[in-house]
Amino acid sequence: MIEIRNLTKTFRSSTEGIEYVEALKNVSITINDGDIFGIIGMSGAGKSTLVRCINMLERPTDGTVLIDGVDLKKLSEKELRAARKNVTMIFQGFNLLMQRTCLKNITFPLELIGTPKAEARRRAMELLELVGLPDKAGAYPAQLSGGQQQRIAIARALATDPKILLCDEATSALDPATTSSILQLIKEINEKTGITVVVITHQMSVVEDICNRVAILDGGVVAEQGDVREVFSHPSSAAGRRLVYPESADNESPIIGGSNQKFLRIVFEGAASANAPLIADMAIDVGVRANIAAASTKQIGDHAYASLVLGVDSYSDLEKALEYLNSKPDVSAKEVHIND
Amino acid sequence: MIDSLFNGASWADAWRIIESEFLLATWETIYVTILSTAFAIIIGLPLGVLLVAGEKNGVLPLPAGLMKALNVIVNILRSVPFLILMILVFPLTRLVVGTVVGTPASIVPLVIAAFPFIARLVEGSLREVNPNTIEMAQSLGASPMQIIIRVMIPESVPSLISNGTIAITTILGYSAMSGIIGGGGLGKIAINYGYYRYKYVVMFAAVILLVVLVQVFQSLGTKMAIRSDKRLKH
Ligand SMILES: Nc1ncnc2c1ncn2[C@@H]1O[C@H](COP(=O)(O)OP(=O)(O)OP(=O)(O)O)[C@@H](O)[C@H]1O
Ligand SMILES: [Mg+2]
């Protein structure tokens, strides 16, 4: 379990006029064993800083990171190096040793802990098999495609049998097809070994594809966190809505409707409600007339979501509408504030 | 000077000297160059590593004062002209070799002149290593020494070989210069026969041989650097 508590990281700024950059402010996140935990946010939100604080590549200014109850900040350099065998990392740029063969790249972390050569080699061959590149043992990284290089990097990260795998934008340099094959591999490894995975990304689709839980980071602050389905179907923060509904009406005034209208978002989950004339029924059943302010559909995991933003004329209409809609199967509705 | 090149007698004379002395002189030049380079690497390589690793953001930060001192020493040694340096290190040469003239004696000033140069070349090579690669090693729990020995140096081998070639060809040039104050080899022949005794054909022959040696070292080095580089798809 990774417990991040009140983590703050302040950098001395190199920009003139600004003395400090607060990359992380009071961040608290709990990541459970076996989670594939997504940390998503815009560029500069502090994602890389956060993940680098987990293995202490970056020393937090304040706050603690507990891994299975151990405060990494209190460890000596030597103990910290030992702890890092359990918390390994893959990177956007793969960071393979270019002068070593793939096999030798995978045995690298084993060399560091003095594993006997033959045993290291055997383990590396196993891992090459696991990542689907058993024939690349003798090849050099330059002879591999980006996706293959990331597979080697994954194998290397797994060599010491870590409990936690940190992925900082691990698929950002790859095309969509390769991205999804790498994500599938990570998911498979998670299912097979129970390894905890922390996935840093700025892409919604990555979180949707493999994560069970997510935290949205915005300007160094956790805007919201929770179950991926919950957060993505009902983002409660402005940052969350910007990510989940990038082109929705939340960020602009609705097409129809006055400025004193109330708004609610309906999310249809699955097919049960898709064929019902829901808005017409609502007008007939409870007498609430609504206008459509925005609409979008989205695939999250293996579920299809449709989302509508409706405008109604009064607070009492809003309450009636929420009650009515939430009573329908596979439909959920919440009030949204357009301008927050 | 040019006249002598068209004079049959001077050619015949030159040929006698070339026949009797060039083989030994060439050998002396080669072994002085190689030995000096080897000793200079033994000192310069670790020093170059320290110059990179010891920095504030390096993998093995050293006290700022020490780093400053190392840099100043390297800069001073690099800026003293080689001829002056040879004279300045006479006491050291006498201490180590027992004499200040002769071929073995010229190795001492060559090493003193070359190791700071090599340290700077090594520094340049190691700085080319991608910082992300070093961070990767840190994330896997590598110690500073492990990073230096298993990442920084092996990853910069092609660049180290290229720079080593620059070093050996430069030291070859210096070794010829050491002929002026008693060093042996082709440099001594060029100076003794060409400068003191006006036998320009001999001098040109010695110079041509030096050029050929530089060419040989350079093309061997370039080939090795390319062959060793696994970033190239070959
Ligand atoms: N070493 C540093 N020195 C100064 N400022 C830094 C340093 N590292 C990060 N920052 C600042 O901290 C903030 C967060 O950076 P970080 O790299 O964590 O963002 P990110 O979410 O990973 O962005 P991206 O998606 O672009 O990778 C930025 O404002 C950045 O400029
Ligand atoms: Mg980043």
Coordinates of C-alpha atoms and ligand atoms in Angstrom, one line a residue:
Chain A
M1 CA 0.0 0.0 0.0
I2 CA 1.2 3.5 -0.9
E3 CA 0.0 6.2 1.5
I4 CA 0.9 9.7 0.3
R5 CA 0.1 12.1 3.1
N6 CA 0.1 15.9 2.8
L7 CA 2.8 15.8 0.3
T8 CA 4.2 19.2 -0.7
K9 CA 7.1 19.9 -3.1
T10 CA 8.4 23.3 -3.7
F11 CA 11.1 24.0 -6.4
R12 CA 13.3 27.0 -6.5
S13 CA 12.2 28.6 -9.7
S14 CA 14.5 29.5 -12.5
T15 CA 12.1 32.0 -13.9
E16 CA 12.9 35.6 -13.1
G17 CA 10.5 37.3 -10.7
I18 CA 9.1 34.0 -9.3
E19 CA 11.1 32.6 -6.5
Y20 CA 9.3 29.3 -5.9
V21 CA 7.2 26.9 -7.8
E22 CA 4.8 24.9 -5.7
A23 CA 4.7 21.7 -7.8
L24 CA 2.6 19.8 -5.2
K25 CA 0.4 21.2 -2.5
N26 CA -0.8 19.0 0.3
V27 CA -1.4 15.9 -1.8
S28 CA -2.9 12.9 0.0
I29 CA -3.6 9.7 -2.0
T30 CA -3.9 6.2 -0.9
I31 CA -3.1 3.4 -3.4
N32 CA -4.1 -0.1 -2.4
D33 CA -2.2 -3.3 -3.2
G34 CA -3.1 -4.6 -6.7
D35 CA -4.5 -1.3 -7.9
I36 CA -3.8 0.1 -11.2
F37 CA -4.0 3.7 -10.1
G38 CA -4.1 6.5 -12.6
I39 CA -2.8 10.0 -11.9
I40 CA -4.0 12.3 -14.6
G41 CA -3.7 16.0 -15.2
M42 CA -2.7 18.6 -17.7
S43 CA 1.0 19.4 -18.5
G44 CA 2.7 21.0 -15.5
A45 CA 0.1 19.7 -13.0
G46 CA 2.8 18.0 -11.0
K47 CA 2.3 14.4 -12.1
S48 CA 6.0 13.6 -12.7
T49 CA 7.0 15.3 -9.5
L50 CA 4.4 13.2 -7.6
V51 CA 5.6 9.9 -9.0
R52 CA 9.2 10.8 -8.4
C53 CA 8.4 11.5 -4.8
I54 CA 7.0 8.0 -4.5
N55 CA 10.5 6.5 -5.0
M56 CA 12.3 9.5 -3.6
L57 CA 14.0 10.5 -6.8
E58 CA 12.6 13.8 -5.7
R59 CA 12.8 14.6 -2.0
P60 CA 9.4 16.0 -0.8
T61 CA 9.6 19.4 0.8
D62 CA 6.9 18.3 3.3
G63 CA 4.6 15.4 4.0
T64 CA 5.3 11.7 3.9
V65 CA 5.2 8.7 1.6
L66 CA 4.6 5.4 3.3
I67 CA 5.2 2.2 1.4
D68 CA 3.8 -0.7 3.3
G69 CA 4.0 1.5 6.4
V70 CA 7.7 2.5 5.8
D71 CA 8.5 6.2 5.6
L72 CA 11.0 6.4 2.7
K73 CA 12.1 9.8 3.8
K74 CA 13.6 8.4 7.0
L75 CA 15.7 5.7 5.2
S76 CA 19.4 6.1 4.8
E77 CA 20.8 6.3 1.2
K78 CA 21.6 2.6 1.4
E79 CA 18.3 1.5 2.7
L80 CA 16.6 3.7 0.2
R81 CA 18.5 2.0 -2.6
A82 CA 17.4 -1.4 -1.3
A83 CA 13.8 -0.2 -1.1
R84 CA 13.9 0.9 -4.7
K85 CA 14.2 -2.8 -5.7
N86 CA 10.6 -3.0 -4.7
V87 CA 9.4 0.2 -6.4
T88 CA 10.7 0.3 -10.0
M89 CA 9.8 2.6 -12.8
I90 CA 9.3 2.8 -16.6
F91 CA 9.6 6.1 -18.5
Q92 CA 8.3 7.9 -21.5
G93 CA 11.8 7.7 -23.2
F94 CA 12.3 4.0 -22.2
N95 CA 15.8 4.9 -21.0
L96 CA 17.5 1.7 -22.0
L97 CA 21.2 1.3 -21.9
M98 CA 22.0 1.7 -25.6
Q99 CA 25.4 -0.1 -25.5
R100 CA 23.9 -3.2 -23.9
T101 CA 21.9 -6.0 -25.5
C102 CA 18.3 -6.4 -24.4
L103 CA 19.2 -9.4 -22.3
K104 CA 21.9 -7.3 -20.5
N105 CA 19.4 -4.5 -20.0
I106 CA 17.1 -6.8 -18.2
T107 CA 19.8 -8.3 -16.1
F108 CA 21.1 -4.8 -15.1
P109 CA 19.0 -4.4 -11.9
L110 CA 20.0 -8.0 -11.0
E111 CA 23.7 -7.1 -11.4
L112 CA 23.2 -4.2 -9.0
I113 CA 22.2 -6.6 -6.3
G114 CA 24.8 -9.2 -7.1
T115 CA 22.6 -12.0 -8.5
P116 CA 24.7 -14.8 -9.9
K117 CA 25.1 -14.5 -13.7
A118 CA 23.4 -17.7 -14.7
E119 CA 20.4 -17.0 -12.5
A120 CA 20.1 -13.4 -13.8
R121 CA 20.2 -14.7 -17.3
R122 CA 17.5 -17.3 -16.6
R123 CA 15.3 -14.6 -15.1
A124 CA 15.9 -12.3 -18.0
M125 CA 14.9 -15.0 -20.5
E126 CA 11.7 -15.6 -18.5
L127 CA 10.9 -11.9 -18.6
L128 CA 11.6 -11.7 -22.4
E129 CA 9.1 -14.5 -22.8
L130 CA 6.6 -12.6 -20.6
V131 CA 6.9 -9.4 -22.6
G132 CA 6.6 -11.3 -25.9
L133 CA 10.2 -10.7 -27.2
P134 CA 12.0 -14.0 -26.6
D135 CA 14.0 -13.7 -29.8
K136 CA 15.4 -10.2 -29.0
A137 CA 17.8 -11.3 -26.2
G138 CA 20.9 -10.5 -28.3
A139 CA 19.5 -7.5 -30.1
Y140 CA 20.6 -3.9 -29.1
P141 CA 17.9 -1.4 -28.2
A142 CA 18.6 0.7 -31.4
Q143 CA 17.4 -2.3 -33.4
L144 CA 14.0 -2.3 -31.8
S145 CA 10.8 -0.2 -32.3
G146 CA 9.6 2.1 -29.6
G147 CA 7.0 -0.4 -28.5
Q148 CA 9.5 -3.2 -28.3
Q149 CA 11.9 -0.9 -26.4
Q150 CA 9.2 -0.2 -23.8
R151 CA 8.6 -3.9 -23.5
I152 CA 12.3 -4.4 -22.7
A153 CA 12.0 -1.6 -20.2
I154 CA 9.0 -3.3 -18.5
A155 CA 10.9 -6.5 -18.3
R156 CA 13.9 -4.7 -16.7
A157 CA 11.6 -3.0 -14.2
L158 CA 10.1 -6.4 -13.3
A159 CA 13.5 -8.2 -12.9
T160 CA 13.7 -7.7 -9.2
D161 CA 10.1 -8.8 -8.6
P162 CA 9.0 -5.4 -7.3
K163 CA 5.7 -4.8 -5.5
I164 CA 5.1 -1.5 -7.2
L165 CA 5.6 -0.4 -10.8
L166 CA 5.6 3.3 -11.5
C167 CA 4.9 4.4 -15.1
D168 CA 5.6 8.0 -16.0
E169 CA 3.9 8.7 -19.4
A170 CA 5.1 5.2 -20.4
T171 CA 3.0 5.2 -23.6
S172 CA 3.1 8.9 -24.6
A173 CA 5.8 8.3 -27.2
L174 CA 3.9 5.5 -28.9
D175 CA 1.2 5.3 -31.5
P176 CA -2.3 4.3 -30.5
A177 CA -2.1 0.7 -31.5
T178 CA 1.2 0.2 -29.7
T179 CA -0.1 2.1 -26.7
S180 CA -3.0 -0.2 -26.3
S181 CA -0.7 -3.3 -26.6
I182 CA 1.6 -2.0 -23.9
L183 CA -1.3 -1.1 -21.7
Q184 CA -2.7 -4.6 -22.2
L185 CA 0.7 -6.0 -21.2
I186 CA 0.7 -3.9 -18.0
K187 CA -2.8 -5.0 -17.2
E188 CA -1.9 -8.7 -17.8
I189 CA 1.1 -8.4 -15.5
N190 CA -1.0 -6.7 -12.9
E191 CA -3.5 -9.6 -13.0
K192 CA -0.9 -12.3 -13.1
T193 CA 1.4 -11.0 -10.3
G194 CA -0.8 -8.7 -8.3
I195 CA 1.7 -5.9 -8.7
T196 CA 0.5 -2.4 -7.8
V197 CA 0.8 -0.1 -10.8
V198 CA 0.8 3.7 -10.7
V199 CA 0.1 5.1 -14.2
I200 CA 0.9 8.8 -14.9
T201 CA -0.7 10.1 -18.0
H202 CA -2.3 13.1 -19.6
Q203 CA -4.5 10.9 -21.7
M204 CA -8.0 10.0 -20.6
S205 CA -8.0 6.9 -22.7
V206 CA -5.1 5.4 -20.8
V207 CA -6.9 5.7 -17.5
E208 CA -10.1 4.4 -19.0
D209 CA -8.3 1.4 -20.5
I210 CA -6.5 0.0 -17.5
C211 CA -7.0 1.9 -14.3
N212 CA -9.5 1.0 -11.5
R213 CA -8.8 4.1 -9.5
V214 CA -7.8 7.6 -10.5
A215 CA -6.7 10.9 -9.0
I216 CA -7.0 14.1 -11.0
L217 CA -4.2 16.4 -10.4
D218 CA -4.6 20.1 -11.1
G219 CA -2.1 22.8 -10.4
G220 CA -0.3 20.6 -7.8
V221 CA -3.6 19.8 -6.0
V222 CA -5.7 16.7 -6.0
A223 CA -8.9 17.9 -7.6
E224 CA -10.7 14.6 -6.9
Q225 CA -9.9 10.9 -6.6
G226 CA -11.8 7.7 -6.5
D227 CA -13.2 4.8 -8.6
V228 CA -12.5 5.5 -12.3
R229 CA -16.1 4.9 -13.2
E230 CA -17.4 7.1 -10.5
V231 CA -15.0 9.9 -11.3
F232 CA -15.4 9.8 -15.0
S233 CA -19.2 9.5 -15.0
H234 CA -19.7 12.2 -12.4
P235 CA -16.6 14.4 -12.2
S236 CA -17.2 16.7 -9.2
S237 CA -14.4 19.2 -9.8
A238 CA -14.0 21.7 -12.5
A239 CA -10.6 20.1 -13.4
G240 CA -12.4 16.7 -13.6
R241 CA -15.0 18.1 -15.9
R242 CA -12.5 19.8 -18.1
L243 CA -10.8 16.4 -18.6
V244 CA -13.8 14.2 -18.9
Y245 CA -16.0 16.5 -21.0
P246 CA -13.5 18.6 -22.8
E247 CA -15.9 19.9 -25.4
S248 CA -19.0 20.1 -23.1
A249 CA -21.1 23.1 -22.2
D250 CA -19.5 23.2 -18.7
N251 CA -16.8 25.6 -19.9
E252 CA -19.1 27.9 -22.0
S253 CA -22.7 29.1 -21.8
P254 CA -25.3 26.6 -23.0
I255 CA -26.7 27.0 -26.4
I256 CA -30.3 27.2 -25.3
G257 CA -31.6 28.5 -22.0
G258 CA -31.4 31.7 -19.9
S259 CA -28.8 32.7 -17.5
N260 CA -31.0 31.9 -14.5
Q261 CA -31.5 28.3 -15.5
K262 CA -30.5 25.4 -13.4
F263 CA -28.5 22.6 -15.0
L264 CA -28.2 18.9 -14.4
R265 CA -26.1 16.2 -16.0
I266 CA -27.6 12.8 -16.8
V267 CA -25.3 9.9 -17.4
F268 CA -26.7 6.8 -19.2
E269 CA -24.8 3.8 -18.4
G270 CA -25.3 0.8 -20.7
A271 CA -28.2 0.1 -23.1
A272 CA -31.2 -0.3 -20.8
S273 CA -32.2 3.3 -20.9
A274 CA -31.0 4.1 -24.4
N275 CA -34.2 3.3 -26.2
A276 CA -36.6 5.1 -23.8
P277 CA -37.7 8.6 -24.7
L278 CA -36.5 9.8 -21.4
I279 CA -36.9 13.6 -21.7
A280 CA -40.3 13.4 -23.2
D281 CA -41.4 10.9 -20.5
M282 CA -40.2 13.3 -17.9
A283 CA -42.2 16.1 -19.3
I284 CA -45.3 13.9 -19.3
D285 CA -44.7 12.1 -16.0
V286 CA -43.6 15.0 -13.8
G287 CA -44.2 18.0 -15.9
V288 CA -40.7 19.2 -16.1
R289 CA -39.7 20.7 -19.5
A290 CA -36.0 20.6 -20.1
N291 CA -33.7 21.9 -22.9
I292 CA -30.6 20.1 -24.0
A293 CA -27.5 22.2 -23.3
A294 CA -24.8 19.7 -24.3
A295 CA -24.3 16.1 -25.1
S296 CA -21.5 13.6 -25.4
T297 CA -20.8 9.9 -25.5
K298 CA -17.9 8.1 -24.1
Q299 CA -16.4 4.6 -23.7
I300 CA -15.1 3.9 -20.3
G301 CA -13.6 0.5 -19.9
D302 CA -16.1 -1.9 -21.4
H303 CA -19.1 0.4 -20.7
A304 CA -20.6 3.0 -23.0
Y305 CA -21.6 6.2 -21.4
A306 CA -23.8 8.9 -22.8
S307 CA -24.0 12.2 -21.0
L308 CA -26.4 15.0 -21.4
V309 CA -26.5 18.4 -19.8
L310 CA -30.1 19.6 -19.4
G311 CA -31.3 23.1 -18.5
V312 CA -34.5 23.6 -16.5
D313 CA -36.2 26.8 -15.4
S314 CA -36.4 26.6 -11.7
Y315 CA -35.0 25.0 -8.6
S316 CA -38.2 23.0 -8.0
D317 CA -38.0 21.6 -11.5
L318 CA -34.5 20.7 -10.9
E319 CA -35.3 18.7 -7.8
K320 CA -38.2 17.0 -9.5
A321 CA -36.1 16.1 -12.5
L322 CA -33.3 14.7 -10.3
E323 CA -35.7 12.5 -8.4
Y324 CA -37.4 11.3 -11.5
L325 CA -34.2 10.5 -13.4
N326 CA -32.4 8.9 -10.6
S327 CA -35.3 6.4 -10.2
K328 CA -34.7 5.1 -13.7
P329 CA -32.4 2.1 -14.1
D330 CA -28.9 2.8 -15.4
V331 CA -29.5 6.5 -15.3
S332 CA -27.9 8.9 -12.9
A333 CA -28.3 12.6 -12.6
K334 CA -26.6 15.3 -10.6
E335 CA -26.9 19.1 -10.5
V336 CA -24.0 20.8 -12.3
H337 CA -22.8 24.4 -11.8
I338 CA -21.8 25.7 -15.2
N339 CA -19.5 28.4 -14.0
D340 CA -17.5 26.9 -11.2
Chain B
M1 CA 65.8 24.5 -48.4
I2 CA 63.9 23.6 -51.5
D3 CA 67.2 23.3 -53.4
S4 CA 68.3 20.3 -51.4
L5 CA 65.2 18.4 -52.6
F6 CA 66.6 18.5 -56.1
N7 CA 70.1 17.5 -55.2
G8 CA 71.1 13.9 -55.9
A9 CA 73.8 13.9 -53.3
S10 CA 71.5 15.1 -50.5
W11 CA 69.1 12.3 -51.4
A12 CA 71.7 9.7 -51.2
D13 CA 73.0 11.1 -47.9
A14 CA 69.4 11.3 -46.5
W15 CA 68.7 7.7 -47.5
R16 CA 71.7 6.5 -45.5
I17 CA 70.4 8.3 -42.4
I18 CA 66.9 7.0 -43.0
E19 CA 68.1 3.5 -43.4
S20 CA 70.2 3.5 -40.3
E21 CA 68.1 5.6 -37.9
F22 CA 64.5 5.7 -38.8
L23 CA 63.4 2.3 -37.7
L24 CA 64.5 2.9 -34.1
A25 CA 63.2 6.5 -34.1
T26 CA 59.8 5.4 -35.4
W27 CA 59.7 2.7 -32.7
E28 CA 60.7 5.2 -30.0
T29 CA 58.0 7.6 -31.1
I30 CA 55.4 4.9 -31.1
Y31 CA 56.3 3.5 -27.7
V32 CA 56.7 6.9 -26.1
T33 CA 53.3 7.9 -27.4
I34 CA 51.5 4.8 -26.3
L35 CA 53.1 4.6 -22.9
S36 CA 52.5 8.3 -22.2
T37 CA 48.9 8.0 -23.4
A38 CA 48.4 4.9 -21.2
F39 CA 49.8 6.7 -18.1
A40 CA 47.9 9.8 -18.8
I41 CA 44.7 7.8 -19.1
I42 CA 45.4 6.1 -15.7
I43 CA 45.4 9.6 -14.1
G44 CA 43.1 11.5 -16.5
L45 CA 40.2 9.0 -16.7
P46 CA 39.4 9.0 -12.9
L47 CA 40.0 12.7 -12.8
G48 CA 37.5 13.3 -15.7
V49 CA 35.0 11.0 -13.9
L50 CA 35.4 13.1 -10.8
L51 CA 34.9 16.4 -12.7
V52 CA 31.5 15.1 -13.8
A53 CA 30.3 12.9 -10.9
G54 CA 31.5 15.3 -8.2
E55 CA 29.4 18.2 -9.3
K56 CA 26.6 19.6 -7.2
N57 CA 24.0 17.7 -9.3
G58 CA 26.3 14.8 -10.1
V59 CA 25.9 11.2 -8.9
L60 CA 28.7 11.6 -6.3
P61 CA 28.7 15.2 -5.1
L62 CA 32.0 16.3 -3.7
P63 CA 32.8 19.4 -1.6
A64 CA 32.5 22.6 -3.8
G65 CA 36.0 23.7 -2.7
L66 CA 37.6 20.4 -3.9
M67 CA 35.8 20.6 -7.2
K68 CA 37.0 24.2 -7.7
A69 CA 40.6 23.2 -6.8
L70 CA 40.5 20.3 -9.3
N71 CA 39.2 22.6 -12.0
V72 CA 41.9 25.2 -11.4
I73 CA 44.7 22.6 -11.4
V74 CA 43.5 21.2 -14.7
N75 CA 43.1 24.6 -16.2
I76 CA 46.6 25.7 -15.1
L77 CA 48.3 22.6 -16.5
R78 CA 46.3 22.9 -19.7
S79 CA 47.5 26.5 -20.2
V80 CA 51.2 26.1 -19.7
P81 CA 52.9 25.7 -23.1
F82 CA 54.3 22.2 -23.5
L83 CA 57.9 23.3 -24.0
I84 CA 57.8 25.3 -20.8
L85 CA 56.1 22.5 -18.9
M86 CA 58.8 20.1 -20.0
I87 CA 61.4 22.4 -18.4
L88 CA 59.3 23.0 -15.3
V89 CA 58.9 19.3 -14.6
F90 CA 62.7 18.5 -14.8
P91 CA 62.9 17.9 -11.1
L92 CA 60.0 15.5 -11.2
T93 CA 61.5 13.8 -14.3
R94 CA 64.9 13.4 -12.5
L95 CA 63.1 12.0 -9.5
V96 CA 61.1 9.4 -11.5
V97 CA 63.5 8.4 -14.3
G98 CA 66.9 9.5 -12.8
T99 CA 67.7 11.7 -15.8
V100 CA 66.0 14.4 -17.8
V101 CA 67.3 13.5 -21.3
G102 CA 66.5 10.5 -23.4
T103 CA 63.4 8.8 -24.6
P104 CA 62.1 7.4 -21.3
A105 CA 62.6 10.8 -19.6
S106 CA 60.3 12.4 -22.1
I107 CA 57.5 10.3 -20.9
V108 CA 57.1 12.2 -17.7
P109 CA 56.4 15.7 -19.1
L110 CA 54.2 14.1 -21.7
V111 CA 52.1 12.5 -19.0
I112 CA 51.9 15.7 -17.0
A113 CA 50.8 17.6 -20.1
A114 CA 48.4 15.0 -21.3
F115 CA 46.5 13.9 -18.2
P116 CA 44.6 17.2 -17.7
F117 CA 43.8 17.2 -21.4
I118 CA 42.5 13.7 -21.2
A119 CA 40.5 14.5 -18.0
R120 CA 38.7 17.3 -20.0
L121 CA 38.0 14.9 -22.9
V122 CA 36.7 12.3 -20.5
E123 CA 34.5 14.9 -18.9
G124 CA 33.1 15.8 -22.3
S125 CA 32.3 12.2 -23.1
L126 CA 30.6 11.5 -19.8
R127 CA 28.5 14.6 -20.1
E128 CA 27.0 13.2 -23.3
V129 CA 25.4 10.4 -21.3
N130 CA 21.6 11.0 -21.2
P131 CA 20.7 12.2 -17.7
N132 CA 17.5 10.2 -18.0
T133 CA 19.6 7.0 -18.3
I134 CA 21.3 7.9 -15.0
E135 CA 18.0 8.6 -13.4
M136 CA 16.8 5.2 -14.6
A137 CA 19.7 3.6 -12.8
Q138 CA 19.0 5.6 -9.7
S139 CA 15.4 4.5 -9.8
L140 CA 16.5 0.9 -9.8
G141 CA 18.7 1.4 -6.8
A142 CA 22.1 1.8 -8.3
S143 CA 24.8 3.3 -6.1
P144 CA 27.0 6.2 -7.3
M145 CA 29.9 3.8 -8.0
Q146 CA 27.6 1.4 -9.8
I147 CA 26.3 4.3 -11.9
I148 CA 29.8 5.4 -12.8
I149 CA 31.1 1.9 -13.6
R150 CA 28.0 0.3 -15.1
V151 CA 26.3 3.2 -16.8
M152 CA 28.3 6.3 -17.4
I153 CA 31.5 4.8 -18.6
P154 CA 30.1 1.9 -20.7
E155 CA 27.5 4.1 -22.3
S156 CA 30.1 6.6 -23.4
V157 CA 32.6 4.1 -24.8
P158 CA 32.3 5.1 -28.4
S159 CA 32.8 8.8 -27.5
L160 CA 35.7 7.8 -25.2
I161 CA 37.4 6.0 -28.0
S162 CA 37.0 9.0 -30.4
N163 CA 38.4 11.3 -27.7
G164 CA 41.2 8.8 -27.0
T165 CA 42.1 9.0 -30.6
I166 CA 42.3 12.8 -30.4
A167 CA 44.5 12.4 -27.3
I168 CA 46.9 9.9 -28.8
T169 CA 47.4 11.9 -32.0
T170 CA 48.0 15.1 -29.9
I171 CA 50.5 13.3 -27.6
L172 CA 52.3 12.0 -30.7
G173 CA 52.7 15.7 -31.8
Y174 CA 54.0 16.6 -28.3
S175 CA 56.4 13.7 -28.3
A176 CA 57.9 15.0 -31.5
M177 CA 58.3 18.4 -29.8
S178 CA 60.1 16.8 -26.9
G179 CA 62.9 16.1 -29.3
I180 CA 64.0 19.7 -28.8
I181 CA 65.1 19.1 -25.2
G182 CA 66.4 15.6 -25.4
G183 CA 63.5 13.4 -26.1
G184 CA 64.0 10.7 -28.7
G185 CA 62.1 9.6 -31.8
L186 CA 61.2 11.1 -35.1
G187 CA 61.0 14.6 -33.6
K188 CA 64.6 14.4 -32.5
I189 CA 65.7 13.3 -36.0
A190 CA 63.7 16.1 -37.7
I191 CA 65.3 18.7 -35.4
N192 CA 68.8 17.4 -35.3
Y193 CA 69.2 16.8 -39.0
G194 CA 66.8 19.5 -40.4
Y195 CA 67.2 22.4 -38.0
Y196 CA 70.8 21.9 -36.8
R197 CA 72.4 20.3 -39.9
Y198 CA 70.3 21.6 -42.8
K199 CA 69.5 18.1 -44.0
Y200 CA 66.0 19.0 -45.1
V201 CA 65.3 15.8 -46.9
V202 CA 65.7 13.9 -43.7
M203 CA 63.5 16.4 -41.9
F204 CA 60.8 16.1 -44.5
A205 CA 61.0 12.3 -44.3
A206 CA 60.6 12.4 -40.6
V207 CA 57.7 14.8 -40.8
I208 CA 56.0 12.6 -43.5
L209 CA 56.4 9.6 -41.2
L210 CA 54.8 11.5 -38.3
V211 CA 51.9 12.4 -40.6
V212 CA 51.5 8.8 -41.6
L213 CA 51.5 7.7 -37.9
V214 CA 48.8 10.3 -37.1
Q215 CA 46.7 9.0 -40.1
V216 CA 47.1 5.4 -38.9
F217 CA 46.1 6.1 -35.3
Q218 CA 43.2 8.3 -36.4
S219 CA 41.7 5.9 -38.8
L220 CA 42.1 3.0 -36.5
G221 CA 40.5 5.0 -33.7
T222 CA 37.6 6.1 -35.8
K223 CA 37.0 2.6 -37.0
M224 CA 37.0 1.3 -33.4
A225 CA 34.7 4.0 -32.2
I226 CA 32.2 3.3 -35.0
R227 CA 32.4 -0.5 -34.5
S228 CA 31.9 -0.2 -30.7
D229 CA 28.8 2.0 -31.0
K230 CA 25.7 -0.1 -30.6
R231 CA 23.4 2.8 -31.2
L232 CA 24.2 2.5 -34.9
K233 CA 22.3 -0.2 -36.7
H234 CA 24.9 -2.4 -38.1
Ligands
LIG1 N1 13.6 20.4 -11.0 C1 12.6 21.4 -11.1 N2 13.0 22.7 -10.8 C2 12.0 23.7 -10.9 N3 10.7 23.5 -11.2 C3 10.4 22.2 -11.5 C4 11.3 21.1 -11.5 N4 10.6 20.0 -11.8 C5 9.3 20.4 -12.0 N5 9.2 21.7 -11.8 C6 7.9 22.5 -12.0 O1 6.9 21.8 -11.3 C7 5.7 21.8 -12.0 C8 5.2 20.4 -12.1 O2 6.1 19.7 -13.0 P1 5.9 18.2 -13.5 O3 7.0 17.8 -14.3 O4 5.6 17.4 -12.2 O5 4.6 18.3 -14.3 P2 3.8 17.1 -15.1 O6 2.4 17.1 -14.6 O7 4.6 15.9 -15.1 O8 3.8 17.7 -16.6 P3 4.0 17.0 -18.0 O9 2.7 16.3 -18.3 O10 4.3 18.1 -18.9 O11 5.1 16.0 -17.9 C9 6.0 22.6 -13.2 O12 5.5 23.9 -13.0 C10 7.4 22.5 -13.4 O13 7.9 23.6 -14.1
MG2 MG 5.7 14.7 -16.6

